Amino acid sequence: MVSGSDMYRQQILDHYKNPRNYGELDDATFEHVGENPMCGDTIKLFVKLAEDDDTVEYVSFIGDGCAISQASASLLSEELQGMSLEAIREMDRDDIVDMLGVEISPMRVKCAVLAEKVAQDGAAIYVGDKELDETTTEE
Amino acid sequence: MGVQSEALDARALREDFPVLDREFDGTPLVYLDNAATSQTPERVVESITDYYYSYNANVHRGIHNLSQEASIAYEEAHDTVGEFVGTDKREEIIFTKNTTEAMNLVAYAWGLNELGPGDEVVLTEMEHHASLVTWQQIAKRTGAECKYIPITEDGYLDMDAAKELITDDTAMVSVVHASNTLGTVNPVRELGEIAHDHGAYIFVDGAQSVPHRPVDVKELGCDFFAFSGHKMCGPTGSGVLYGKEHVLEAMEPYLYGGDMILKVTFEDSEWNELPWKFEAGTPSIVQGIALAEACEYLNEVGLDRIHRHTRELARYACEELTATDDVEVYGPPADDRGPLVAFNVDSVHAHDLASIVNDTGVAIRAGDHCTQPLHDVLGATASARASFYLYNTKDEVDALVEAVDDARQLFA
């Protein structure tokens, strides 16, 4: 057994190596992109809403970056299906950490929350509460 | 000064650095992030406590004993640090917070006043943000233009391009002496000659060279030279700007306030003599004194020996890391590089790599190392970097290589 960080449990490695819902979505209701400027992690999220214009029917993503950022996006893409835009916007940092199921070291939290921030900004922009070209994780 | 022909005994020197005894869950620390900051030997830390326990006082303004002692120690620190880089003129050594502040001092005090439309500042593609961002922004404010000397495939400066880029329109050539990412050591003396032929100044960023090799600013012929104390066994908050006396003399102050003045009326002020004209307010007294102590420590170990030792570690690390063909090392060949190795492993992102090797106590840097534009040129968003110093050993390089292999297997 290879000695490895607790951060890199099987689930994260699995989602990194085999990302779920990976790819662009032609008929997305909205899409949004985000970046970790310091790390170079990028995530572009595609969201297709159901007829009620509020429930997520399908999410896909493309991206590039470290295992933490890409696995988070993959896990999140599964989590978001069926959620309302309001529920997405109410998610917080703990939700993503719970989803990952591991302790994220403080220096890597930005990588972990990138996808979530992209989803939240994307939802806020779509309903007209925010104007933003691109999400960044720099405060 | 030590016998320079003998190899340096890194294991013995480790005794001087208490932090190197740290363990994390029983795993010893392998500190390979020296290009970011070096560790501090006991005698440098003691020079700090000695100051606070024995003669802490403000400088240049007290008649009492403590202030005299502090003033003398602080002033003499300028001399020690000056001699360390080859000048015996106290006037030419300005203490700053770090290399970045030294850079900004010249950019503001000289650049804002002297640059204008039509002027050019020539930098390199391997500039640290300290220089790149500073001149880029000063250029924007003055209407001057920044140009960048490109790098060759193997990480050297393209000197043919340099000769074309440096022209009579060039007012400043600002170049990094040793790259913190590529490990390239640039021909700054030659660049200085080209700059001077065109009537331009040359500013050399020595943050990564001064800790590792004998540097003589007079021999390099540069107009300005800057470095940081915390990368050379000194404390954080200590940095140095060397400037040719007549050039500094002609410059306006950067910061105004106490200590940098000779005479003040409600209407006007006269500036103090060099170097104090550029050290406004209460300076970082103890940092300056401790930096001088660090210079003395490095002199005793011997810069030639440090140079040979850290180069050999970098060469060894390069060879060991590239033994597998999924590793890309940036910069010049293994036998011609400074004391660091920036690299990427195909299957593992640099940040993941740094996190995983950290689990076996190995401390390396991951990211863009404050050279984002250079990483764009290299086609990498980030890289991992191991950087060595006098107390590192080949065993530690082996520990790095082994930890990298663990990461590789984890991601296989």
Coordinates of C-alpha atoms in Angstrom, one line a residue:
Chain A
M1 CA 0.0 0.0 0.0
V2 CA 1.3 3.4 -1.0
S3 CA 1.5 5.9 1.8
G4 CA -0.7 8.7 0.8
S5 CA -2.4 11.7 2.1
D6 CA -5.6 11.3 4.0
M7 CA -7.0 13.8 1.6
Y8 CA -6.5 11.4 -1.2
R9 CA -8.9 8.6 -0.2
Q10 CA -10.3 6.3 -2.8
Q11 CA -13.4 8.4 -3.5
I12 CA -11.4 11.5 -4.5
L13 CA -9.0 9.5 -6.6
D14 CA -11.9 7.7 -8.2
H15 CA -13.7 10.8 -9.2
Y16 CA -10.5 12.4 -10.4
K17 CA -9.5 9.5 -12.6
N18 CA -13.1 8.8 -13.7
P19 CA -15.0 12.1 -13.5
R20 CA -18.8 11.8 -13.6
N21 CA -20.8 14.0 -16.0
Y22 CA -17.7 15.2 -17.8
G23 CA -18.2 17.1 -21.0
E24 CA -19.9 20.1 -22.5
L25 CA -23.7 20.3 -22.7
D26 CA -25.2 21.6 -25.9
D27 CA -28.6 22.4 -24.5
A28 CA -27.6 23.9 -21.2
T29 CA -29.9 26.5 -19.7
F30 CA -26.9 28.3 -18.4
E31 CA -23.2 27.8 -18.0
H32 CA -20.5 29.4 -15.9
V33 CA -16.8 29.3 -15.6
G34 CA -14.5 29.7 -12.6
E35 CA -10.8 29.7 -11.9
N36 CA -8.3 29.5 -9.0
P37 CA -5.9 32.1 -10.3
M38 CA -3.1 31.0 -7.9
C39 CA -3.4 27.3 -8.8
G40 CA -4.7 27.4 -12.3
D41 CA -7.6 25.1 -11.5
T42 CA -10.5 25.8 -13.9
I43 CA -14.1 24.5 -13.9
K44 CA -16.8 25.2 -16.4
L45 CA -20.2 24.0 -15.3
F46 CA -23.2 23.4 -17.6
V47 CA -26.7 23.3 -16.0
K48 CA -29.9 22.2 -17.7
L49 CA -33.0 23.2 -15.8
A50 CA -36.3 21.3 -15.9
E51 CA -39.5 22.9 -17.3
D52 CA -40.1 24.7 -14.0
D53 CA -37.0 26.8 -14.8
D54 CA -35.8 26.0 -11.3
T55 CA -35.0 22.3 -10.8
V56 CA -31.7 21.0 -12.0
E57 CA -32.3 18.3 -14.6
Y58 CA -28.7 17.7 -15.5
V59 CA -25.3 19.1 -14.8
S60 CA -22.1 18.5 -16.6
F61 CA -18.6 20.1 -16.3
I62 CA -15.3 20.4 -18.0
G63 CA -12.2 21.5 -16.2
D64 CA -8.5 21.2 -15.5
G65 CA -6.5 21.2 -12.3
C66 CA -5.6 19.3 -9.2
A67 CA -7.4 16.2 -8.0
I68 CA -9.2 18.0 -5.2
S69 CA -10.7 20.6 -7.5
Q70 CA -11.7 18.1 -10.2
A71 CA -13.0 15.5 -7.9
S72 CA -15.1 18.2 -6.1
A73 CA -16.6 19.1 -9.4
S74 CA -17.4 15.5 -10.3
L75 CA -19.0 14.9 -6.9
L76 CA -20.9 18.1 -7.0
S77 CA -22.2 17.4 -10.5
E78 CA -24.0 14.3 -9.0
E79 CA -25.2 16.2 -5.9
L80 CA -26.7 19.0 -7.9
Q81 CA -29.1 16.9 -9.9
G82 CA -32.7 17.6 -8.7
M83 CA -31.7 20.5 -6.6
S84 CA -33.5 23.9 -6.8
L85 CA -31.5 27.0 -7.7
E86 CA -32.3 28.4 -4.2
A87 CA -30.9 25.2 -2.6
I88 CA -27.7 25.5 -4.6
R89 CA -27.3 29.1 -3.5
E90 CA -27.7 28.1 0.1
M91 CA -25.0 25.5 0.1
D92 CA -21.9 26.3 2.2
R93 CA -18.3 25.3 2.5
D94 CA -19.2 22.5 4.9
D95 CA -21.4 20.8 2.4
I96 CA -18.6 20.4 0.0
V97 CA -16.3 19.1 2.7
D98 CA -19.0 16.6 3.8
M99 CA -19.4 15.5 0.2
L100 CA -15.6 14.9 -0.2
G101 CA -15.7 13.0 3.1
V102 CA -12.1 14.0 4.1
E103 CA -10.4 16.8 6.0
I104 CA -9.2 19.4 3.5
S105 CA -6.0 21.2 4.6
P106 CA -6.5 24.9 4.9
M107 CA -4.2 25.6 1.9
R108 CA -6.3 23.4 -0.3
V109 CA -9.8 24.6 0.6
K110 CA -9.9 26.9 -2.4
C111 CA -9.4 24.0 -4.7
A112 CA -12.3 22.1 -3.0
V113 CA -14.8 24.9 -3.1
L114 CA -14.2 26.1 -6.6
A115 CA -16.9 24.0 -8.3
E116 CA -19.5 25.0 -5.6
K117 CA -18.7 28.7 -6.0
V118 CA -19.1 28.3 -9.8
A119 CA -22.5 26.6 -9.4
Q120 CA -23.6 29.3 -6.9
D121 CA -22.5 32.2 -9.0
G122 CA -23.9 30.6 -12.1
A123 CA -27.3 30.3 -10.4
A124 CA -27.2 33.8 -9.1
I125 CA -26.3 35.2 -12.5
Y126 CA -29.1 33.2 -14.1
V127 CA -31.8 34.6 -11.8
G128 CA -30.4 38.1 -12.3
D129 CA -28.9 38.6 -8.8
K130 CA -25.4 39.0 -9.9
E131 CA -23.3 40.2 -12.7
L132 CA -20.0 38.4 -13.2
D133 CA -18.0 37.1 -16.1
E134 CA -16.0 34.6 -14.3
T135 CA -15.8 33.3 -10.7
T136 CA -12.5 33.4 -8.9
T137 CA -11.7 31.9 -5.5
E138 CA -9.6 34.9 -4.5
E139 CA -11.5 36.8 -1.8
Chain B
M1 CA 36.6 32.1 6.5
G2 CA 36.5 28.3 6.2
V3 CA 38.8 26.3 4.0
Q4 CA 37.0 26.7 0.7
S5 CA 38.5 23.7 -1.1
E6 CA 37.0 21.3 1.3
A7 CA 33.5 20.1 0.7
L8 CA 30.9 21.4 3.0
D9 CA 29.7 19.1 5.8
A10 CA 25.9 19.4 5.6
R11 CA 25.3 17.0 8.4
A12 CA 27.5 19.0 10.8
L13 CA 25.8 22.3 9.7
R14 CA 22.4 20.9 10.5
E15 CA 23.3 21.2 14.2
D16 CA 23.1 24.9 13.7
F17 CA 19.4 24.8 12.7
P18 CA 17.2 23.5 15.5
V19 CA 14.1 23.5 13.3
L20 CA 15.6 20.7 11.2
D21 CA 15.0 18.3 14.1
R22 CA 11.2 18.7 13.6
E23 CA 9.2 15.5 13.1
F24 CA 5.7 15.1 12.0
D25 CA 4.1 11.9 13.4
G26 CA 7.5 10.4 13.7
T27 CA 8.6 11.4 10.1
P28 CA 11.5 13.8 10.0
L29 CA 11.2 17.1 8.2
V30 CA 12.8 17.2 4.8
Y31 CA 12.9 20.9 4.1
L32 CA 13.3 21.6 0.4
D33 CA 11.6 25.0 0.1
N34 CA 14.7 27.1 0.6
A35 CA 14.1 29.3 -2.4
A36 CA 10.9 30.5 -0.7
T37 CA 12.6 31.0 2.7
S38 CA 15.6 29.5 4.3
Q39 CA 15.9 28.2 7.9
T40 CA 17.7 30.3 10.5
P41 CA 20.8 29.2 12.4
E42 CA 20.9 29.5 16.1
R43 CA 23.5 32.4 16.2
V44 CA 21.2 34.5 14.0
V45 CA 18.3 33.9 16.3
E46 CA 20.6 34.7 19.2
S47 CA 21.6 38.0 17.7
I48 CA 17.9 38.9 17.7
T49 CA 17.4 37.9 21.4
D50 CA 20.7 39.6 22.3
Y51 CA 19.4 42.8 20.8
Y52 CA 16.1 42.7 22.6
Y53 CA 17.7 41.6 25.9
S54 CA 20.7 43.8 25.9
Y55 CA 20.5 47.0 23.8
N56 CA 17.0 47.5 22.4
A57 CA 16.5 51.2 21.6
N58 CA 15.7 53.4 18.7
V59 CA 18.5 54.4 16.4
H60 CA 19.9 57.7 15.4
R61 CA 18.0 59.7 17.9
G62 CA 19.1 58.9 21.4
I63 CA 22.0 60.2 23.4
H64 CA 21.7 57.5 25.9
N65 CA 23.9 54.3 26.0
L66 CA 21.4 51.9 24.6
S67 CA 20.5 54.1 21.6
Q68 CA 24.2 54.5 20.9
E69 CA 24.8 50.8 21.0
A70 CA 21.8 50.1 18.8
S71 CA 22.8 52.8 16.3
I72 CA 26.4 51.5 16.0
A73 CA 25.2 47.9 15.6
Y74 CA 22.6 48.9 13.0
E75 CA 25.0 51.1 11.0
E76 CA 27.8 48.5 11.1
A77 CA 25.3 46.0 9.8
H78 CA 25.2 48.0 6.6
D79 CA 29.0 47.7 6.3
T80 CA 29.0 43.9 6.9
V81 CA 26.2 43.4 4.4
G82 CA 27.8 45.7 1.9
E83 CA 31.1 43.9 2.1
F84 CA 29.2 40.6 1.7
V85 CA 28.2 41.7 -1.8
G86 CA 31.3 43.6 -2.7
T87 CA 31.0 47.3 -1.7
D88 CA 32.8 49.1 1.1
K89 CA 30.5 52.1 0.9
R90 CA 27.9 52.3 3.5
E91 CA 26.2 54.9 1.4
E92 CA 25.4 52.2 -1.2
I93 CA 23.5 49.8 1.1
I94 CA 19.9 50.6 1.9
F95 CA 18.0 48.3 4.2
T96 CA 14.5 47.4 3.0
K97 CA 11.8 44.9 4.0
N98 CA 12.7 42.5 1.2
T99 CA 13.7 42.4 -2.5
T100 CA 10.2 43.5 -3.6
E101 CA 10.5 46.7 -1.5
A102 CA 13.9 47.4 -2.9
M103 CA 12.5 47.0 -6.4
N104 CA 9.6 49.3 -5.6
L105 CA 11.9 51.9 -4.1
V106 CA 13.8 52.3 -7.4
A107 CA 10.6 52.0 -9.4
Y108 CA 8.9 54.8 -7.5
A109 CA 11.9 57.0 -6.6
W110 CA 13.5 56.8 -10.1
G111 CA 11.0 55.2 -12.4
L112 CA 8.0 57.5 -11.7
N113 CA 10.2 60.6 -12.1
E114 CA 12.3 59.6 -15.0
L115 CA 10.2 57.3 -17.2
G116 CA 7.8 58.6 -19.9
P117 CA 6.3 57.8 -23.3
G118 CA 9.0 56.5 -25.6
D119 CA 11.0 55.0 -22.8
E120 CA 11.4 51.3 -22.5
V121 CA 12.1 48.9 -19.6
V122 CA 13.6 45.7 -20.7
L123 CA 12.8 42.6 -18.5
T124 CA 13.0 38.9 -19.0
E125 CA 10.4 36.2 -19.5
M126 CA 11.7 34.6 -16.3
E127 CA 11.2 37.7 -14.1
H128 CA 9.7 37.2 -10.7
H129 CA 6.5 39.1 -10.1
A130 CA 8.5 41.4 -7.8
S131 CA 10.1 42.9 -10.8
L132 CA 7.6 42.1 -13.5
V133 CA 4.5 43.5 -11.8
T134 CA 6.4 46.5 -10.4
W135 CA 7.8 47.7 -13.8
Q136 CA 4.6 46.8 -15.6
Q137 CA 2.6 49.1 -13.4
I138 CA 5.1 51.9 -13.3
A139 CA 5.2 51.7 -17.1
K140 CA 1.4 52.0 -17.2
R141 CA 1.6 55.1 -15.0
T142 CA 4.4 56.8 -17.0
G143 CA 3.5 55.8 -20.5
A144 CA 6.7 53.8 -20.8
E145 CA 6.7 50.3 -22.3
C146 CA 7.9 46.9 -21.0
K147 CA 9.7 44.5 -23.2
Y148 CA 10.7 40.9 -22.3
I149 CA 13.8 39.1 -23.3
P150 CA 12.6 35.6 -24.4
I151 CA 14.0 32.3 -23.1
T152 CA 15.4 29.6 -25.3
E153 CA 14.1 26.0 -25.4
D154 CA 16.5 25.0 -22.6
G155 CA 15.8 27.9 -20.3
Y156 CA 18.5 30.3 -21.0
L157 CA 18.0 34.0 -22.0
D158 CA 18.1 34.5 -25.7
M159 CA 21.0 36.9 -25.8
D160 CA 20.6 37.7 -29.5
A161 CA 17.1 38.9 -28.8
A162 CA 18.5 40.8 -25.8
K163 CA 20.9 42.7 -28.0
E164 CA 18.0 43.6 -30.3
L165 CA 15.6 44.6 -27.5
I166 CA 18.0 46.8 -25.6
T167 CA 18.2 50.0 -27.6
D168 CA 18.7 53.7 -27.1
D169 CA 15.1 53.9 -26.0
T170 CA 15.8 51.6 -23.1
A171 CA 16.0 53.4 -19.8
M172 CA 16.2 50.4 -17.5
V173 CA 17.1 46.8 -17.8
S174 CA 15.7 44.8 -14.9
V175 CA 16.8 41.2 -14.8
V176 CA 16.8 38.3 -12.4
H177 CA 20.3 37.1 -11.6
A178 CA 19.2 33.5 -10.8
S179 CA 15.8 32.3 -11.8
N180 CA 13.6 31.0 -8.9
T181 CA 11.9 28.6 -11.4
L182 CA 14.3 27.6 -14.0
G183 CA 17.5 27.7 -12.0
T184 CA 19.1 29.6 -14.8
V185 CA 22.0 31.9 -13.8
N186 CA 21.8 34.9 -16.2
P187 CA 24.8 36.7 -17.7
V188 CA 24.0 40.0 -15.8
R189 CA 27.5 41.4 -16.3
E190 CA 27.1 41.2 -20.1
L191 CA 23.6 42.5 -19.9
G192 CA 24.8 45.4 -17.9
E193 CA 27.4 46.2 -20.5
I194 CA 24.8 46.2 -23.2
A195 CA 22.5 48.4 -21.1
H196 CA 25.3 50.9 -20.4
D197 CA 26.2 51.0 -24.1
H198 CA 22.7 52.4 -24.6
G199 CA 22.8 54.7 -21.6
A200 CA 20.4 52.5 -19.6
Y201 CA 20.6 51.4 -16.0
I202 CA 20.6 47.8 -15.0
F203 CA 18.8 46.5 -11.9
V204 CA 19.7 43.0 -10.8
D205 CA 17.3 40.9 -8.7
G206 CA 19.7 38.8 -6.6
A207 CA 17.2 37.2 -4.3
Q208 CA 18.2 33.7 -5.5
S209 CA 21.8 34.3 -6.2
V210 CA 23.2 36.0 -3.1
P211 CA 22.3 33.1 -0.8
H212 CA 24.2 30.6 -2.9
R213 CA 27.2 32.1 -4.6
P214 CA 29.8 34.8 -4.0
V215 CA 28.4 38.0 -5.5
D216 CA 30.4 41.2 -6.2
V217 CA 28.3 44.0 -7.3
K218 CA 31.3 46.0 -8.5
E219 CA 32.4 43.1 -10.7
L220 CA 28.9 42.7 -12.0
G221 CA 28.9 46.4 -12.8
C222 CA 25.2 46.8 -12.0
D223 CA 23.6 50.1 -11.0
F224 CA 21.1 48.4 -8.6
F225 CA 21.1 45.1 -6.9
A226 CA 18.5 43.7 -4.5
F227 CA 18.2 40.7 -2.2
S228 CA 16.3 39.3 0.7
G229 CA 17.6 38.3 4.1
H230 CA 15.2 35.5 4.8
K231 CA 16.5 33.4 1.9
M232 CA 20.1 33.5 3.2
C233 CA 19.7 32.4 6.9
G234 CA 18.6 35.9 7.9
P235 CA 15.2 37.0 9.4
T236 CA 12.1 37.9 7.5
G237 CA 11.6 41.6 7.2
S238 CA 15.2 42.2 6.1
G239 CA 16.1 43.1 2.5
V240 CA 18.8 45.1 0.8
L241 CA 19.0 47.6 -2.0
Y242 CA 22.5 48.2 -3.3
G243 CA 22.8 51.3 -5.6
K244 CA 25.7 53.1 -7.1
E245 CA 26.3 56.1 -4.9
H246 CA 26.0 58.7 -7.6
V247 CA 22.8 57.2 -8.9
L248 CA 21.2 57.0 -5.4
E249 CA 22.5 60.6 -4.8
A250 CA 20.5 61.8 -7.8
M251 CA 17.3 60.0 -6.8
E252 CA 14.4 61.5 -4.9
P253 CA 13.4 59.8 -1.7
Y254 CA 10.9 57.0 -1.8
L255 CA 9.3 57.3 1.7
Y256 CA 9.1 60.6 3.6
G257 CA 9.3 60.9 7.4
G258 CA 11.6 60.8 10.3
D259 CA 15.3 60.0 10.0
M260 CA 15.4 60.6 6.3
I261 CA 15.7 64.4 6.8
L262 CA 18.4 66.8 7.8
K263 CA 16.4 69.9 8.3
V264 CA 12.7 70.5 8.4
T265 CA 10.7 73.7 8.4
F266 CA 6.9 74.2 7.9
E267 CA 7.7 75.1 4.3
D268 CA 10.3 72.6 3.2
S269 CA 12.7 69.8 4.1
E270 CA 16.3 68.7 3.3
W271 CA 17.2 65.1 2.9
N272 CA 19.6 63.2 5.0
E273 CA 22.7 61.7 3.6
L274 CA 22.9 58.2 2.1
P275 CA 21.8 55.6 2.9
W276 CA 19.5 57.1 5.5
K277 CA 17.7 59.3 2.9
F278 CA 16.0 56.1 1.8
E279 CA 15.3 54.7 5.3
A280 CA 12.4 56.7 6.5
G281 CA 11.0 56.1 10.0
T282 CA 12.3 53.7 12.6
P283 CA 13.9 51.0 10.4
S284 CA 13.8 47.2 11.0
I285 CA 16.7 47.5 13.4
V286 CA 17.0 44.0 14.6
Q287 CA 16.4 42.5 11.2
G288 CA 19.3 44.5 9.8
I289 CA 21.6 43.4 12.7
A290 CA 20.5 39.8 12.3
L291 CA 21.0 39.9 8.6
A292 CA 24.6 41.0 9.1
E293 CA 25.0 38.0 11.5
A294 CA 23.7 35.8 8.7
C295 CA 26.3 37.2 6.3
E296 CA 29.0 36.4 8.8
Y297 CA 27.7 32.9 9.3
L298 CA 27.6 32.3 5.5
N299 CA 31.1 33.7 5.2
E300 CA 32.4 31.3 7.8
V301 CA 30.7 28.4 6.0
G302 CA 32.0 29.7 2.7
L303 CA 30.0 30.8 -0.2
D304 CA 32.1 28.8 -2.7
R305 CA 31.4 25.7 -0.7
I306 CA 27.7 26.5 -0.4
H307 CA 27.6 27.1 -4.2
R308 CA 29.2 23.7 -5.0
H309 CA 27.1 21.9 -2.5
T310 CA 23.7 23.2 -3.5
R311 CA 24.5 22.9 -7.2
E312 CA 25.5 19.3 -6.7
L313 CA 22.2 18.6 -4.9
A314 CA 20.3 20.2 -7.8
R315 CA 22.2 18.1 -10.3
Y316 CA 21.6 14.9 -8.4
A317 CA 17.9 15.8 -7.9
C318 CA 17.5 16.5 -11.6
E319 CA 19.1 13.2 -12.6
E320 CA 17.1 11.2 -10.1
L321 CA 13.8 12.8 -10.9
T322 CA 14.2 12.4 -14.6
A323 CA 15.2 8.8 -14.3
T324 CA 11.6 8.1 -15.1
D325 CA 10.3 9.6 -18.3
D326 CA 7.1 11.0 -16.9
V327 CA 8.9 13.8 -15.2
E328 CA 9.5 17.1 -16.9
V329 CA 12.2 19.4 -15.4
Y330 CA 12.2 23.0 -16.4
G331 CA 15.3 25.0 -17.2
P332 CA 18.9 24.3 -18.2
P333 CA 20.6 20.9 -18.1
A334 CA 21.3 19.2 -14.7
D335 CA 25.0 20.2 -14.7
D336 CA 24.4 23.9 -15.3
R337 CA 21.7 25.1 -13.0
G338 CA 21.2 26.9 -9.7
P339 CA 20.2 25.2 -6.5
L340 CA 16.6 24.3 -7.4
V341 CA 14.5 22.0 -9.6
A342 CA 11.0 22.9 -10.8
F343 CA 9.2 20.0 -12.3
N344 CA 6.0 18.3 -13.2
V345 CA 5.0 14.6 -13.1
D346 CA 2.7 13.7 -16.0
S347 CA -0.1 12.1 -14.0
V348 CA 0.0 14.2 -10.8
H349 CA -0.9 17.9 -10.5
A350 CA 1.8 19.9 -8.8
H351 CA -0.5 20.8 -5.9
D352 CA -1.5 17.2 -5.3
L353 CA 2.1 16.2 -5.5
A354 CA 3.1 18.8 -2.8
S355 CA 0.3 17.6 -0.6
I356 CA 1.2 14.0 -0.9
V357 CA 5.0 14.4 -0.4
N358 CA 4.2 16.5 2.6
D359 CA 2.8 13.4 4.2
T360 CA 6.3 11.9 4.3
G361 CA 7.7 15.2 5.8
V362 CA 9.0 16.5 2.5
A363 CA 8.4 20.2 2.2
I364 CA 8.4 21.5 -1.4
R365 CA 6.6 24.4 -3.1
A366 CA 3.8 24.0 -5.7
G367 CA 2.3 26.7 -7.8
D368 CA 3.6 29.3 -10.1
H369 CA 6.4 30.5 -7.8
C370 CA 5.5 34.1 -8.6
T371 CA 6.4 33.6 -12.2
Q372 CA 3.0 33.2 -13.8
P373 CA 4.0 34.6 -17.2
L374 CA 7.0 32.3 -17.3
H375 CA 4.7 29.3 -16.6
D376 CA 2.5 30.5 -19.5
V377 CA 5.6 30.3 -21.7
L378 CA 6.4 26.9 -20.3
G379 CA 2.9 25.7 -21.0
A380 CA 2.3 24.7 -17.4
T381 CA -0.2 26.3 -15.0
A382 CA 1.9 25.2 -12.0
S383 CA 4.9 23.2 -11.1
A384 CA 6.4 21.6 -8.1
R385 CA 9.8 22.9 -6.9
A386 CA 12.5 21.5 -4.7
S387 CA 15.1 24.0 -3.6
F388 CA 18.2 23.2 -1.7
Y389 CA 20.5 24.9 0.8
L390 CA 23.6 24.3 2.8
Y391 CA 22.0 21.9 5.3
N392 CA 20.4 19.6 2.8
T393 CA 21.8 16.2 2.0
K394 CA 21.6 13.6 -0.8
D395 CA 19.5 11.4 1.5
E396 CA 16.9 14.2 1.5
V397 CA 16.9 14.2 -2.3
D398 CA 16.3 10.5 -2.1
A399 CA 13.4 11.0 0.3
L400 CA 11.9 13.5 -2.2
V401 CA 12.3 11.1 -5.1
E402 CA 10.7 8.3 -3.1
A403 CA 7.8 10.5 -2.1
V404 CA 7.3 11.5 -5.7
D405 CA 7.1 7.8 -6.6
D406 CA 4.5 7.3 -3.9
A407 CA 2.4 10.0 -5.5
R408 CA 2.9 8.5 -8.9
Q409 CA 1.6 5.2 -7.7
L410 CA -1.3 6.7 -5.9
F411 CA -2.5 8.3 -9.1
A412 CA -1.5 5.5 -11.4

